[in-house]
Amino acid sequence: MDSTTAAEIEQIIKELKQTQQLLPEQKLVSTGFLDSFDVINLIDRLEKRFQITIGGEDFNLTNFDDVQAITLLVQKLQEIK
Amino acid sequence: MVKLIQEYFLLSAQKFPEKIAVSFLDQNITYQELDVWSTKLAHLLRSLGLQRNDRVAFNLHKSIRSVVSILGILKADAGYVPLDARSPVARLRQIVDDCKPAVIICDQQTLAETTQLIEQTTTTQYQPKIIVLDKAGISEPLAPDQKQHYYGEDDISRQPLNPMQSANSSNDLAYIFYTSGSTGKPKGVMITHANVAHFTEWAVSRFGITAEDRLSNHAPMHFDLSTFDIYCTFKTGATLFIIPYELNLFPEKLVRYIEEKDLTIWLSVPSILVYMLRMNALHRERIPSLRMIFSTGEVLPTPYLRELMEMFPSKKFVNMFGPTETTVECTYHIIENIPEDISKNIPIGKGCDHLEVFALDEQQQRIKTGEIGEFYVRGPSVSPGYWNNPEKTKEAFVQNPLFPQLGDKVYKTGDLVELTADGNYIFRGRKDNQIKFMGYRIELGEIQAAVYSLSYIQEATVIFIEDQDKSEIISFVTLRQEASIDTIKKDLGNLIPKYMIPRTLRIVADLPRTSTGKIDNVSLKQAYLEEKKASN
């Protein structure tokens, strides 16, 4: 996993939630930390920052529940592109 | 028309005993099973000394148990008060202190919070009894000195099965729904059996709902949209599908759920429809079983409606509007044609047949075409008022300004509407600081009161930024003592529900003032929007 991408994603989430506290293994969606409002914003920001398109099928718990999973998804979508 | 709304259920249970009444996840319950369980619960409630028009609250997450509770409470001649199990205990305590339910129903999942709720109630000599729906027997003391106050499933199952004799009249209390209050204290809207019955009769006949239908229950039970779902289902003998919260986050799963369950009627706030569209979960060939889609509870954004109507030309789309005080809805608009101009708002339509709606200008005259005025509602589904709050009741439920000689009360909504040439109304905002965010009705004053209650806050202002699909609540604060944004948000989380916590919180040295010395929200808002635009 690319650590720069992961760090950038972590930063995006911290900005989005206005928090300094985000542990790498923190569960994002299943704990309710991100709600639908945050998710729309997060996807917007990821799409802009990494020049990717996140489709309906990509959005599931496995791909979005922690920073590592999001990083893997972003990298996969960047490769496809 | 029925006298009491549980009769809708009882009549359908006689007709369709074996049919599934309610479905949630992989659990299904038939009309007969639901009848048995709720009757036994009603007997237990009565045996605890419940009196007519007492309140019984339930603190449950979405589940079949919540429907059992509703029916059991009604059968026992009491009014139900649904609590939002996801709200902080401090807020629930305000509700419990206000309406003093004789009994609170919970399950194992919400038992800890419920115990906490009553242990710290500020009212002395008030001790509600607790029924834990999935606790087999309360053998070991839950709280050592309070064992006598707890009842479990064993206590329910030994109750008799004979039908309850109701003493209630149609003007008795069916439920109290609490909404956000501008002073920081939630406000309880009282709704009677007659209120619900008039609405249900209208909705079922107007939209041709039948026993074949499969209705969604998307809204939580403490939202009055659930009234449509539950009573339209029970009146017709249809089946109700309670949508799990978790699906709201995953539009693809939600769409699959609608397909797997063959839902035919969908009613929700538009945010979830917009979310499904934005996340690309909807396509032309999907959700084939749905025949009617109702959007209500907040403004339906025209561009998304157009997208939906182009995608699904054979489905019926209805925009509805109504505050909790008028029982679910007071106007409706069946959208016949795909809107051409996406910059124009979709009308909220005309009054439901059982109600009269009108709008008045400042001189208390009916508005003319093109004018904007305050919206009033009159008729048999208008609430009798707010629980335990004669002052607010007097302000909102007023003598009919058009026909004062009749002495009846009309509900002054505080909503501003415009009258169009074809007699429809268009929503044009609020007269006060009430907002709609993610489908929730929120008073900015309630958030402000919570922020001010934190000891380290010196001054604060809460602003709503309205945007078609990216609205947000923001707050600017000045501090007495050091505190981080994380701390402020965490402390607010103990006072108000998550959806009320400002998304963006700014700690500033000073708040700008207008010439009259008030906090200048307009310039704060402008500066925020400009900054946001620059960062995009």
PDB file of C-alpha atoms in Angstrom, chain A residues 17-21 29 32-41 43-44 56-57 59-61, chain B residues 248-252 256 275 278-280 437-438 470-472 485-486 489 498 503-505 536:
ATOM      1  CA  LYS A  17     -14.568  15.713  10.118  1.00  0.00           C
ATOM      2  CA  GLN A  18     -12.599  18.630  11.536  1.00  0.00           C
ATOM      3  CA  THR A  19     -10.667  16.377  13.827  1.00  0.00           C
ATOM      4  CA  GLN A  20      -7.064  15.691  14.756  1.00  0.00           C
ATOM      5  CA  GLN A  21      -7.963  12.314  16.143  1.00  0.00           C
ATOM      6  CA  VAL A  29     -18.632   3.609   8.304  1.00  0.00           C
ATOM      7  CA  GLY A  32     -21.262   5.718  12.274  1.00  0.00           C
ATOM      8  CA  PHE A  33     -18.179   7.972  12.308  1.00  0.00           C
ATOM      9  CA  LEU A  34     -19.042   8.899   8.721  1.00  0.00           C
ATOM     10  CA  ASP A  35     -22.700   9.380   7.810  1.00  0.00           C
ATOM     11  CA  SER A  36     -24.220   9.703   4.355  1.00  0.00           C
ATOM     12  CA  PHE A  37     -23.488  13.418   4.293  1.00  0.00           C
ATOM     13  CA  ASP A  38     -19.803  12.784   5.023  1.00  0.00           C
ATOM     14  CA  VAL A  39     -19.630   9.941   2.547  1.00  0.00           C
ATOM     15  CA  ILE A  40     -20.873  12.100  -0.336  1.00  0.00           C
ATOM     16  CA  ASN A  41     -18.291  14.732   0.578  1.00  0.00           C
ATOM     17  CA  ILE A  43     -16.250  10.617  -2.417  1.00  0.00           C
ATOM     18  CA  ASP A  44     -16.347  14.070  -4.042  1.00  0.00           C
ATOM     19  CA  GLY A  56     -22.157   2.645  -7.061  1.00  0.00           C
ATOM     20  CA  GLU A  57     -20.745  -0.894  -6.884  1.00  0.00           C
ATOM     21  CA  PHE A  59     -19.156   1.893  -2.523  1.00  0.00           C
ATOM     22  CA  ASN A  60     -19.526  -0.812   0.086  1.00  0.00           C
ATOM     23  CA  LEU A  61     -18.425  -1.493   3.624  1.00  0.00           C
TER      24      LEU A  61
ATOM     25  CA  ASN B 248     -29.075   4.174   4.280  1.00  0.00           C
ATOM     26  CA  LEU B 249     -25.335   4.352   3.911  1.00  0.00           C
ATOM     27  CA  PHE B 250     -25.082   1.849   1.111  1.00  0.00           C
ATOM     28  CA  PRO B 251     -27.370   2.857  -1.729  1.00  0.00           C
ATOM     29  CA  GLU B 252     -26.502  -0.192  -3.803  1.00  0.00           C
ATOM     30  CA  ARG B 256     -31.150  -4.442  -3.919  1.00  0.00           C
ATOM     31  CA  TYR B 275     -28.168   9.905  -2.302  1.00  0.00           C
ATOM     32  CA  ARG B 278     -25.618  10.556  -6.645  1.00  0.00           C
ATOM     33  CA  MET B 279     -24.020   7.253  -5.797  1.00  0.00           C
ATOM     34  CA  ASN B 280     -25.123   5.842  -9.168  1.00  0.00           C
ATOM     35  CA  PHE B 437     -31.489  19.068   7.376  1.00  0.00           C
ATOM     36  CA  MET B 438     -31.150  15.468   6.145  1.00  0.00           C
ATOM     37  CA  LYS B 470     -24.932  20.112   0.195  1.00  0.00           C
ATOM     38  CA  SER B 471     -26.595  22.025   2.975  1.00  0.00           C
ATOM     39  CA  GLU B 472     -24.750  22.179   6.276  1.00  0.00           C
ATOM     40  CA  ILE B 485     -12.833  21.546  18.231  1.00  0.00           C
ATOM     41  CA  ASP B 486     -12.678  17.829  19.030  1.00  0.00           C
ATOM     42  CA  LYS B 489     -17.935  18.317  19.228  1.00  0.00           C
ATOM     43  CA  LYS B 498     -25.444  13.708  15.945  1.00  0.00           C
ATOM     44  CA  ARG B 503     -20.315  20.031  10.665  1.00  0.00           C
ATOM     45  CA  THR B 504     -17.918  22.921  10.686  1.00  0.00           C
ATOM     46  CA  LEU B 505     -17.003  24.630  13.928  1.00  0.00           C
ATOM     47  CA  ASN B 536     -12.790  24.122  -4.419  1.00  0.00           C
TER      48      ASN B 536
END
